[in-house]
Amino acid sequence: MNDELVQLISRANIVSPSPVAIDLLRLLCDRRYSRARFVKLVRQDPATSTALLRAASMTSVSRSRSSIDIDEAVARLGAKRVRRIVVEQAFGALKIERLDGYGIEDHAFWRMSVSCAHASEEIARAAGLDEGIMYIVGMLLDIGKLALEACLGDRMVSIGGRPDQLEREATGFNHEEIGAQIATAWNLSEPIPTCIRYHHDPADARCLEAEVACAHLASWAVHWLGIPTGFDGMLYDLDTRVLDALGLSEGSVEEIALAVLEGIQSTEEPTPTPIS
C-alpha cells in the first residue's frame, strides 16, 4: 500500500460507512442470504431501518396499515428497492453539495453516482452479472474525486488544464486509483476495488474483465444520457471492446441506456421481487 496514497485519503476525511452498513452490504452481495438474517442485522442500524420503514409506508399495500415492522417493510419493498436504500444510506458521504474542482454543482455528484449505479445494475442484468454487486460498484466509481476535491478544491480550476492530468500532477494519483484504495480501506471486497480502479481503462485490467467492462460501460452511459458529470465527462471515450466482454451489441446498449433513463426519471416504485 502506497503511504502517500493512504495519507491523501486520510487528509480527505471522507465519512466511511458504519461497520453495520458494511456488514449489510456484504450480506446483500451474498446470493444465499435470507430475509431473516438481513432483518436481524438491519435492526442494528437505526438510519437504514427508518429509511426502509418510510419507503414501505409509501407503498399502496402499506397505506391501509396503521404500522409495519422491519420484516414486513423488507417483504413489501422487495430485494431491488431494499438494496438501493441500503446502498444509498451507506454512502451518504456522496451527498456533497458541489465539487468545484470538477465543475459539479447543486448536488449533481449524488445524482451522477445514483445514475451510474442504476446503469451498472441494468448492464449487469443484461450481461448475467451480479446486479447487487455492480450496483455498489456504480455508486462508488468516482468516489476518488471526493478525496481530490477535499485536498485540492478549486486549485484544479485555477491551475487549468485537463482534470485527469491535473489529478496525477498534483497528487501523483488519479481518481480511479484513489477510489479503489478507499473501497479497500472500507473492507469492500472484489470486484469493487478493481472495477473502480480500471473503469476508465478496462483494457488494463488483468482480471474480472466482465465486471470491469460493466463499470466502464456504465460510466460512459451516464455521460451519453446527458447527465451532468463535470469538466472531465467528455474526456473518456467508450472502449467498444467491452461489448464483446459483456456479450452485448450496440443496439442492446442503447436499449439499456434508455431503460436506465426511464428508471431514473420514473417516480413509480419498482415492482417488488420478494425476499424469501
PDB file of C-alpha atoms in Angstrom:
ATOM      1  CA  MET A   1       0.000   0.000   0.000  1.00  0.00           C
ATOM      2  CA  ASN A   2       1.419   3.382  -1.004  1.00  0.00           C
ATOM      3  CA  ASP A   3       1.964   5.560   2.082  1.00  0.00           C
ATOM      4  CA  GLU A   4       1.377   8.795   0.156  1.00  0.00           C
ATOM      5  CA  LEU A   5      -1.946   7.493  -1.113  1.00  0.00           C
ATOM      6  CA  VAL A   6      -3.001   6.477   2.398  1.00  0.00           C
ATOM      7  CA  GLN A   7      -2.072   9.924   3.725  1.00  0.00           C
ATOM      8  CA  LEU A   8      -4.017  11.663   0.964  1.00  0.00           C
ATOM      9  CA  ILE A   9      -7.150   9.661   1.750  1.00  0.00           C
ATOM     10  CA  SER A  10      -6.688  10.309   5.464  1.00  0.00           C
ATOM     11  CA  ARG A  11      -6.457  14.071   4.873  1.00  0.00           C
ATOM     12  CA  ALA A  12      -9.653  13.977   2.844  1.00  0.00           C
ATOM     13  CA  ASN A  13     -11.507  12.654   5.912  1.00  0.00           C
ATOM     14  CA  ILE A  14     -14.327  11.066   3.914  1.00  0.00           C
ATOM     15  CA  VAL A  15     -17.026   9.665   6.181  1.00  0.00           C
ATOM     16  CA  SER A  16     -16.884   5.892   5.902  1.00  0.00           C
ATOM     17  CA  PRO A  17     -19.896   3.575   6.160  1.00  0.00           C
ATOM     18  CA  SER A  18     -20.580   2.214   9.628  1.00  0.00           C
ATOM     19  CA  PRO A  19     -19.482  -1.360  10.431  1.00  0.00           C
ATOM     20  CA  VAL A  20     -23.129  -2.426  10.369  1.00  0.00           C
ATOM     21  CA  ALA A  21     -23.606  -0.814   6.950  1.00  0.00           C
ATOM     22  CA  ILE A  22     -20.580  -2.702   5.620  1.00  0.00           C
ATOM     23  CA  ASP A  23     -22.000  -5.955   7.006  1.00  0.00           C
ATOM     24  CA  LEU A  24     -25.330  -5.201   5.325  1.00  0.00           C
ATOM     25  CA  LEU A  25     -23.601  -4.593   2.001  1.00  0.00           C
ATOM     26  CA  ARG A  26     -21.694  -7.854   2.294  1.00  0.00           C
ATOM     27  CA  LEU A  27     -24.902  -9.689   3.087  1.00  0.00           C
ATOM     28  CA  LEU A  28     -26.674  -8.193   0.079  1.00  0.00           C
ATOM     29  CA  CYS A  29     -23.811  -9.364  -2.129  1.00  0.00           C
ATOM     30  CA  ASP A  30     -24.354 -12.932  -0.931  1.00  0.00           C
ATOM     31  CA  ARG A  31     -26.996 -14.586  -3.105  1.00  0.00           C
ATOM     32  CA  ARG A  32     -27.686 -17.090  -0.340  1.00  0.00           C
ATOM     33  CA  TYR A  33     -28.776 -14.521   2.231  1.00  0.00           C
ATOM     34  CA  SER A  34     -32.202 -14.778   3.830  1.00  0.00           C
ATOM     35  CA  ARG A  35     -34.634 -12.079   4.872  1.00  0.00           C
ATOM     36  CA  ALA A  36     -34.379 -13.226   8.489  1.00  0.00           C
ATOM     37  CA  ARG A  37     -30.617 -12.655   8.555  1.00  0.00           C
ATOM     38  CA  PHE A  38     -30.991  -9.291   6.866  1.00  0.00           C
ATOM     39  CA  VAL A  39     -33.743  -8.088   9.219  1.00  0.00           C
ATOM     40  CA  LYS A  40     -31.744  -9.115  12.282  1.00  0.00           C
ATOM     41  CA  LEU A  41     -28.785  -7.068  11.078  1.00  0.00           C
ATOM     42  CA  VAL A  42     -30.673  -4.041   9.792  1.00  0.00           C
ATOM     43  CA  ARG A  43     -32.313  -3.578  13.190  1.00  0.00           C
ATOM     44  CA  GLN A  44     -28.854  -2.578  14.432  1.00  0.00           C
ATOM     45  CA  ASP A  45     -28.793   0.378  12.010  1.00  0.00           C
ATOM     46  CA  PRO A  46     -31.413   2.979  13.034  1.00  0.00           C
ATOM     47  CA  ALA A  47     -30.920   5.203   9.976  1.00  0.00           C
ATOM     48  CA  THR A  48     -31.387   2.369   7.480  1.00  0.00           C
ATOM     49  CA  SER A  49     -34.294   0.945   9.473  1.00  0.00           C
ATOM     50  CA  THR A  50     -36.016   4.324   9.392  1.00  0.00           C
ATOM     51  CA  ALA A  51     -35.415   4.710   5.650  1.00  0.00           C
ATOM     52  CA  LEU A  52     -36.862   1.260   4.942  1.00  0.00           C
ATOM     53  CA  LEU A  53     -39.929   1.871   7.105  1.00  0.00           C
ATOM     54  CA  ARG A  54     -40.511   5.264   5.498  1.00  0.00           C
ATOM     55  CA  ALA A  55     -40.275   3.824   1.986  1.00  0.00           C
ATOM     56  CA  ALA A  56     -42.534   0.890   2.846  1.00  0.00           C
ATOM     57  CA  SER A  57     -45.137   3.201   4.366  1.00  0.00           C
ATOM     58  CA  MET A  58     -45.473   4.903   0.979  1.00  0.00           C
ATOM     59  CA  THR A  59     -46.464   1.724  -0.855  1.00  0.00           C
ATOM     60  CA  SER A  60     -50.121   1.215  -1.730  1.00  0.00           C
ATOM     61  CA  VAL A  61     -50.231  -2.015   0.260  1.00  0.00           C
ATOM     62  CA  SER A  62     -48.951  -0.348   3.417  1.00  0.00           C
ATOM     63  CA  ARG A  63     -51.066   2.809   3.334  1.00  0.00           C
ATOM     64  CA  SER A  64     -54.044   0.936   4.735  1.00  0.00           C
ATOM     65  CA  ARG A  65     -51.977  -0.348   7.681  1.00  0.00           C
ATOM     66  CA  SER A  66     -51.502   1.662  10.858  1.00  0.00           C
ATOM     67  CA  SER A  67     -47.940   0.434  11.299  1.00  0.00           C
ATOM     68  CA  ILE A  68     -45.492  -2.126   9.971  1.00  0.00           C
ATOM     69  CA  ASP A  69     -42.273  -3.624  11.294  1.00  0.00           C
ATOM     70  CA  ILE A  70     -38.898  -4.045   9.585  1.00  0.00           C
ATOM     71  CA  ASP A  71     -39.601  -7.599   8.481  1.00  0.00           C
ATOM     72  CA  GLU A  72     -42.796  -6.609   6.702  1.00  0.00           C
ATOM     73  CA  ALA A  73     -41.185  -3.476   5.256  1.00  0.00           C
ATOM     74  CA  VAL A  74     -38.447  -5.568   3.641  1.00  0.00           C
ATOM     75  CA  ALA A  75     -41.000  -8.007   2.258  1.00  0.00           C
ATOM     76  CA  ARG A  76     -43.164  -5.206   0.842  1.00  0.00           C
ATOM     77  CA  LEU A  77     -40.337  -3.292  -0.795  1.00  0.00           C
ATOM     78  CA  GLY A  78     -38.639  -6.213  -2.491  1.00  0.00           C
ATOM     79  CA  ALA A  79     -34.986  -7.070  -2.974  1.00  0.00           C
ATOM     80  CA  LYS A  80     -34.152  -4.433  -5.576  1.00  0.00           C
ATOM     81  CA  ARG A  81     -35.644  -1.487  -3.700  1.00  0.00           C
ATOM     82  CA  VAL A  82     -34.170  -2.645  -0.387  1.00  0.00           C
ATOM     83  CA  ARG A  83     -30.730  -2.892  -1.946  1.00  0.00           C
ATOM     84  CA  ARG A  84     -30.928   0.640  -3.290  1.00  0.00           C
ATOM     85  CA  ILE A  85     -31.987   2.048   0.064  1.00  0.00           C
ATOM     86  CA  VAL A  86     -29.208   0.245   1.934  1.00  0.00           C
ATOM     87  CA  VAL A  87     -26.548   1.377  -0.541  1.00  0.00           C
ATOM     88  CA  GLU A  88     -27.732   4.983  -0.557  1.00  0.00           C
ATOM     89  CA  GLN A  89     -27.818   5.061   3.247  1.00  0.00           C
ATOM     90  CA  ALA A  90     -24.343   3.539   3.486  1.00  0.00           C
ATOM     91  CA  PHE A  91     -22.740   6.061   1.160  1.00  0.00           C
ATOM     92  CA  GLY A  92     -24.254   9.287   2.408  1.00  0.00           C
ATOM     93  CA  ALA A  93     -20.793  10.861   2.044  1.00  0.00           C
ATOM     94  CA  LEU A  94     -21.557  11.156  -1.665  1.00  0.00           C
ATOM     95  CA  LYS A  95     -24.270  13.721  -0.932  1.00  0.00           C
ATOM     96  CA  ILE A  96     -21.720  16.518  -1.117  1.00  0.00           C
ATOM     97  CA  GLU A  97     -23.209  19.761  -2.406  1.00  0.00           C
ATOM     98  CA  ARG A  98     -20.600  20.544  -5.033  1.00  0.00           C
ATOM     99  CA  LEU A  99     -17.162  19.642  -6.367  1.00  0.00           C
ATOM    100  CA  ASP A 100     -15.733  22.919  -7.640  1.00  0.00           C
ATOM    101  CA  GLY A 101     -12.574  21.295  -8.936  1.00  0.00           C
ATOM    102  CA  TYR A 102     -14.641  19.179 -11.312  1.00  0.00           C
ATOM    103  CA  GLY A 103     -17.369  21.672 -12.169  1.00  0.00           C
ATOM    104  CA  ILE A 104     -20.046  19.645 -10.387  1.00  0.00           C
ATOM    105  CA  GLU A 105     -22.703  21.747  -8.663  1.00  0.00           C
ATOM    106  CA  ASP A 106     -26.086  21.590  -6.953  1.00  0.00           C
ATOM    107  CA  HIS A 107     -25.811  18.046  -5.592  1.00  0.00           C
ATOM    108  CA  ALA A 108     -25.131  16.746  -9.108  1.00  0.00           C
ATOM    109  CA  PHE A 109     -22.464  14.354  -7.788  1.00  0.00           C
ATOM    110  CA  TRP A 110     -25.095  12.386  -5.890  1.00  0.00           C
ATOM    111  CA  ARG A 111     -27.390  12.209  -8.908  1.00  0.00           C
ATOM    112  CA  MET A 112     -24.473  11.156 -11.086  1.00  0.00           C
ATOM    113  CA  SER A 113     -23.497   8.412  -8.619  1.00  0.00           C
ATOM    114  CA  VAL A 114     -27.036   7.072  -8.323  1.00  0.00           C
ATOM    115  CA  SER A 115     -27.464   7.183 -12.101  1.00  0.00           C
ATOM    116  CA  CYS A 116     -24.232   5.252 -12.577  1.00  0.00           C
ATOM    117  CA  ALA A 117     -25.406   2.679 -10.042  1.00  0.00           C
ATOM    118  CA  HIS A 118     -28.660   2.239 -11.976  1.00  0.00           C
ATOM    119  CA  ALA A 119     -26.732   1.895 -15.232  1.00  0.00           C
ATOM    120  CA  SER A 120     -24.312  -0.626 -13.774  1.00  0.00           C
ATOM    121  CA  GLU A 121     -27.187  -2.658 -12.360  1.00  0.00           C
ATOM    122  CA  GLU A 122     -29.064  -2.662 -15.668  1.00  0.00           C
ATOM    123  CA  ILE A 123     -25.977  -3.663 -17.665  1.00  0.00           C
ATOM    124  CA  ALA A 124     -25.208  -6.406 -15.155  1.00  0.00           C
ATOM    125  CA  ARG A 125     -28.713  -7.786 -15.558  1.00  0.00           C
ATOM    126  CA  ALA A 126     -28.355  -7.887 -19.348  1.00  0.00           C
ATOM    127  CA  ALA A 127     -24.888  -9.463 -19.146  1.00  0.00           C
ATOM    128  CA  GLY A 128     -25.692 -12.033 -16.474  1.00  0.00           C
ATOM    129  CA  LEU A 129     -23.510 -10.469 -13.766  1.00  0.00           C
ATOM    130  CA  ASP A 130     -24.378  -9.948 -10.113  1.00  0.00           C
ATOM    131  CA  GLU A 131     -26.724  -6.953 -10.105  1.00  0.00           C
ATOM    132  CA  GLY A 132     -26.295  -6.201  -6.408  1.00  0.00           C
ATOM    133  CA  ILE A 133     -22.527  -6.043  -6.501  1.00  0.00           C
ATOM    134  CA  MET A 134     -22.485  -3.995  -9.680  1.00  0.00           C
ATOM    135  CA  TYR A 135     -24.985  -1.522  -8.220  1.00  0.00           C
ATOM    136  CA  ILE A 136     -22.498  -0.850  -5.417  1.00  0.00           C
ATOM    137  CA  VAL A 137     -19.690  -0.561  -7.973  1.00  0.00           C
ATOM    138  CA  GLY A 138     -21.605   2.024  -9.972  1.00  0.00           C
ATOM    139  CA  MET A 139     -22.351   4.054  -6.872  1.00  0.00           C
ATOM    140  CA  LEU A 140     -18.667   4.322  -5.991  1.00  0.00           C
ATOM    141  CA  LEU A 141     -16.971   4.713  -9.373  1.00  0.00           C
ATOM    142  CA  ASP A 142     -15.991   8.344  -8.818  1.00  0.00           C
ATOM    143  CA  ILE A 143     -15.585   8.375  -5.046  1.00  0.00           C
ATOM    144  CA  GLY A 144     -11.897   9.152  -5.527  1.00  0.00           C
ATOM    145  CA  LYS A 145     -12.936  12.614  -6.687  1.00  0.00           C
ATOM    146  CA  LEU A 146     -14.184  13.368  -3.177  1.00  0.00           C
ATOM    147  CA  ALA A 147     -10.689  12.871  -1.787  1.00  0.00           C
ATOM    148  CA  LEU A 148      -9.132  15.002  -4.515  1.00  0.00           C
ATOM    149  CA  GLU A 149     -11.713  17.728  -4.017  1.00  0.00           C
ATOM    150  CA  ALA A 150     -11.059  17.774  -0.279  1.00  0.00           C
ATOM    151  CA  CYS A 151      -7.309  18.088  -0.832  1.00  0.00           C
ATOM    152  CA  LEU A 152      -7.236  20.363  -3.882  1.00  0.00           C
ATOM    153  CA  GLY A 153     -10.618  22.071  -4.145  1.00  0.00           C
ATOM    154  CA  ASP A 154     -10.771  24.910  -6.641  1.00  0.00           C
ATOM    155  CA  ARG A 155      -6.989  24.775  -7.131  1.00  0.00           C
ATOM    156  CA  MET A 156      -7.770  22.498 -10.065  1.00  0.00           C
ATOM    157  CA  VAL A 157      -9.802  25.282 -11.632  1.00  0.00           C
ATOM    158  CA  SER A 158      -7.177  27.960 -11.005  1.00  0.00           C
ATOM    159  CA  ILE A 159      -4.368  25.811 -12.416  1.00  0.00           C
ATOM    160  CA  GLY A 160      -6.342  24.983 -15.549  1.00  0.00           C
ATOM    161  CA  GLY A 161      -5.928  22.057 -17.913  1.00  0.00           C
ATOM    162  CA  ARG A 162      -7.432  18.597 -18.137  1.00  0.00           C
ATOM    163  CA  PRO A 163      -8.734  17.342 -14.767  1.00  0.00           C
ATOM    164  CA  ASP A 164      -7.401  13.840 -15.381  1.00  0.00           C
ATOM    165  CA  GLN A 165      -3.874  15.182 -15.924  1.00  0.00           C
ATOM    166  CA  LEU A 166      -4.087  17.606 -13.011  1.00  0.00           C
ATOM    167  CA  GLU A 167      -5.062  14.795 -10.652  1.00  0.00           C
ATOM    168  CA  ARG A 168      -1.790  12.996 -11.210  1.00  0.00           C
ATOM    169  CA  GLU A 169       0.343  16.136 -11.456  1.00  0.00           C
ATOM    170  CA  ALA A 170      -0.993  17.469  -8.163  1.00  0.00           C
ATOM    171  CA  THR A 171      -1.061  14.269  -6.114  1.00  0.00           C
ATOM    172  CA  GLY A 172       0.692  11.522  -8.063  1.00  0.00           C
ATOM    173  CA  PHE A 173      -2.561   9.586  -8.402  1.00  0.00           C
ATOM    174  CA  ASN A 174      -5.775   9.685 -10.410  1.00  0.00           C
ATOM    175  CA  HIS A 175      -9.280   9.427  -9.007  1.00  0.00           C
ATOM    176  CA  GLU A 176      -9.575   5.783 -10.077  1.00  0.00           C
ATOM    177  CA  GLU A 177      -6.539   4.727  -8.020  1.00  0.00           C
ATOM    178  CA  ILE A 178      -7.685   6.747  -5.042  1.00  0.00           C
ATOM    179  CA  GLY A 179     -11.228   5.395  -5.262  1.00  0.00           C
ATOM    180  CA  ALA A 180     -10.016   1.803  -5.380  1.00  0.00           C
ATOM    181  CA  GLN A 181      -7.937   2.381  -2.261  1.00  0.00           C
ATOM    182  CA  ILE A 182     -10.914   3.919  -0.457  1.00  0.00           C
ATOM    183  CA  ALA A 183     -13.011   0.851  -1.278  1.00  0.00           C
ATOM    184  CA  THR A 184     -10.240  -1.392   0.030  1.00  0.00           C
ATOM    185  CA  ALA A 185      -9.904   0.682   3.207  1.00  0.00           C
ATOM    186  CA  TRP A 186     -13.639   0.251   3.753  1.00  0.00           C
ATOM    187  CA  ASN A 187     -13.223  -3.529   3.500  1.00  0.00           C
ATOM    188  CA  LEU A 188     -15.310  -3.770   0.350  1.00  0.00           C
ATOM    189  CA  SER A 189     -14.329  -6.986  -1.393  1.00  0.00           C
ATOM    190  CA  GLU A 190     -13.657  -7.685  -5.057  1.00  0.00           C
ATOM    191  CA  PRO A 191     -14.734  -6.943  -7.689  1.00  0.00           C
ATOM    192  CA  ILE A 192     -15.480  -3.495  -6.256  1.00  0.00           C
ATOM    193  CA  PRO A 193     -11.914  -2.081  -5.907  1.00  0.00           C
ATOM    194  CA  THR A 194     -10.749  -3.463  -9.259  1.00  0.00           C
ATOM    195  CA  CYS A 195     -13.796  -2.103 -11.087  1.00  0.00           C
ATOM    196  CA  ILE A 196     -13.216   1.348  -9.626  1.00  0.00           C
ATOM    197  CA  ARG A 197      -9.509   1.205 -10.448  1.00  0.00           C
ATOM    198  CA  TYR A 198      -9.966   0.375 -14.138  1.00  0.00           C
ATOM    199  CA  HIS A 199     -13.362   1.815 -15.040  1.00  0.00           C
ATOM    200  CA  HIS A 200     -11.776   4.296 -17.472  1.00  0.00           C
ATOM    201  CA  ASP A 201      -9.115   1.884 -18.748  1.00  0.00           C
ATOM    202  CA  PRO A 202     -10.738  -1.564 -18.930  1.00  0.00           C
ATOM    203  CA  ALA A 203      -8.036  -2.923 -21.238  1.00  0.00           C
ATOM    204  CA  ASP A 204      -5.503  -2.552 -18.403  1.00  0.00           C
ATOM    205  CA  ALA A 205      -7.393  -4.893 -16.094  1.00  0.00           C
ATOM    206  CA  ARG A 206      -5.932  -8.370 -15.877  1.00  0.00           C
ATOM    207  CA  CYS A 207      -8.881  -9.988 -14.130  1.00  0.00           C
ATOM    208  CA  LEU A 208     -12.619  -9.552 -13.644  1.00  0.00           C
ATOM    209  CA  GLU A 209     -12.865  -8.442 -17.265  1.00  0.00           C
ATOM    210  CA  ALA A 210     -16.659  -8.628 -17.476  1.00  0.00           C
ATOM    211  CA  GLU A 211     -17.214  -6.703 -14.246  1.00  0.00           C
ATOM    212  CA  VAL A 212     -14.708  -4.007 -15.234  1.00  0.00           C
ATOM    213  CA  ALA A 213     -16.338  -3.812 -18.667  1.00  0.00           C
ATOM    214  CA  CYS A 214     -19.701  -3.293 -16.975  1.00  0.00           C
ATOM    215  CA  ALA A 215     -18.299  -0.451 -14.858  1.00  0.00           C
ATOM    216  CA  HIS A 216     -16.709   1.185 -17.914  1.00  0.00           C
ATOM    217  CA  LEU A 217     -19.906   0.990 -19.927  1.00  0.00           C
ATOM    218  CA  ALA A 218     -21.991   2.329 -17.036  1.00  0.00           C
ATOM    219  CA  SER A 219     -19.708   5.334 -16.620  1.00  0.00           C
ATOM    220  CA  TRP A 220     -19.903   6.092 -20.329  1.00  0.00           C
ATOM    221  CA  ALA A 221     -23.677   5.579 -20.463  1.00  0.00           C
ATOM    222  CA  VAL A 222     -24.310   8.204 -17.795  1.00  0.00           C
ATOM    223  CA  HIS A 223     -22.475  10.804 -19.871  1.00  0.00           C
ATOM    224  CA  TRP A 224     -24.167   9.613 -23.069  1.00  0.00           C
ATOM    225  CA  LEU A 225     -27.551  10.141 -21.423  1.00  0.00           C
ATOM    226  CA  GLY A 226     -26.705  13.787 -20.777  1.00  0.00           C
ATOM    227  CA  ILE A 227     -26.491  13.525 -17.003  1.00  0.00           C
ATOM    228  CA  PRO A 228     -24.047  16.205 -15.741  1.00  0.00           C
ATOM    229  CA  THR A 229     -20.673  14.609 -14.974  1.00  0.00           C
ATOM    230  CA  GLY A 230     -18.418  17.657 -14.615  1.00  0.00           C
ATOM    231  CA  PHE A 231     -15.481  19.023 -16.585  1.00  0.00           C
ATOM    232  CA  ASP A 232     -13.969  15.626 -17.312  1.00  0.00           C
ATOM    233  CA  GLY A 233     -17.147  13.931 -18.513  1.00  0.00           C
ATOM    234  CA  MET A 234     -16.197  14.214 -22.176  1.00  0.00           C
ATOM    235  CA  LEU A 235     -12.593  13.073 -21.752  1.00  0.00           C
ATOM    236  CA  TYR A 236     -13.265   9.362 -21.555  1.00  0.00           C
ATOM    237  CA  ASP A 237     -14.273   7.518 -24.712  1.00  0.00           C
ATOM    238  CA  LEU A 238     -16.059   4.195 -24.871  1.00  0.00           C
ATOM    239  CA  ASP A 239     -13.771   1.228 -25.412  1.00  0.00           C
ATOM    240  CA  THR A 240     -16.039  -0.787 -27.696  1.00  0.00           C
ATOM    241  CA  ARG A 241     -14.199  -3.991 -26.821  1.00  0.00           C
ATOM    242  CA  VAL A 242     -16.197  -4.088 -23.604  1.00  0.00           C
ATOM    243  CA  LEU A 243     -19.267  -5.012 -25.633  1.00  0.00           C
ATOM    244  CA  ASP A 244     -17.663  -8.323 -26.563  1.00  0.00           C
ATOM    245  CA  ALA A 245     -16.645  -8.919 -22.954  1.00  0.00           C
ATOM    246  CA  LEU A 246     -20.263  -8.446 -21.920  1.00  0.00           C
ATOM    247  CA  GLY A 247     -21.826 -10.226 -24.878  1.00  0.00           C
ATOM    248  CA  LEU A 248     -23.776  -7.115 -25.860  1.00  0.00           C
ATOM    249  CA  SER A 249     -24.437  -5.373 -29.165  1.00  0.00           C
ATOM    250  CA  GLU A 250     -24.542  -1.629 -29.825  1.00  0.00           C
ATOM    251  CA  GLY A 251     -28.289  -1.890 -30.226  1.00  0.00           C
ATOM    252  CA  SER A 252     -28.712  -3.545 -26.857  1.00  0.00           C
ATOM    253  CA  VAL A 253     -26.583  -0.849 -25.232  1.00  0.00           C
ATOM    254  CA  GLU A 254     -28.944   1.844 -26.496  1.00  0.00           C
ATOM    255  CA  GLU A 255     -31.897  -0.117 -25.142  1.00  0.00           C
ATOM    256  CA  ILE A 256     -30.173  -0.455 -21.784  1.00  0.00           C
ATOM    257  CA  ALA A 257     -29.336   3.258 -21.671  1.00  0.00           C
ATOM    258  CA  LEU A 258     -32.925   4.235 -22.384  1.00  0.00           C
ATOM    259  CA  ALA A 259     -34.157   1.810 -19.731  1.00  0.00           C
ATOM    260  CA  VAL A 260     -31.765   3.412 -17.260  1.00  0.00           C
ATOM    261  CA  LEU A 261     -33.038   6.888 -18.119  1.00  0.00           C
ATOM    262  CA  GLU A 262     -36.646   5.798 -17.713  1.00  0.00           C
ATOM    263  CA  GLY A 263     -35.819   4.226 -14.380  1.00  0.00           C
ATOM    264  CA  ILE A 264     -34.117   7.370 -13.118  1.00  0.00           C
ATOM    265  CA  GLN A 265     -36.917   9.640 -14.256  1.00  0.00           C
ATOM    266  CA  SER A 266     -39.755   7.428 -13.106  1.00  0.00           C
ATOM    267  CA  THR A 267     -41.447   8.320  -9.838  1.00  0.00           C
ATOM    268  CA  GLU A 268     -43.089   4.936  -9.565  1.00  0.00           C
ATOM    269  CA  GLU A 269     -41.872   2.276  -7.189  1.00  0.00           C
ATOM    270  CA  PRO A 270     -40.219  -0.718  -8.880  1.00  0.00           C
ATOM    271  CA  THR A 271     -42.185  -3.947  -8.917  1.00  0.00           C
ATOM    272  CA  PRO A 272     -41.137  -5.855  -5.777  1.00  0.00           C
ATOM    273  CA  THR A 273     -39.162  -9.068  -6.011  1.00  0.00           C
ATOM    274  CA  PRO A 274     -39.950 -10.906  -2.754  1.00  0.00           C
ATOM    275  CA  ILE A 275     -37.101 -11.833  -0.440  1.00  0.00           C
ATOM    276  CA  SER A 276     -37.545 -15.336   0.898  1.00  0.00           C
TER     277      SER A 276
END
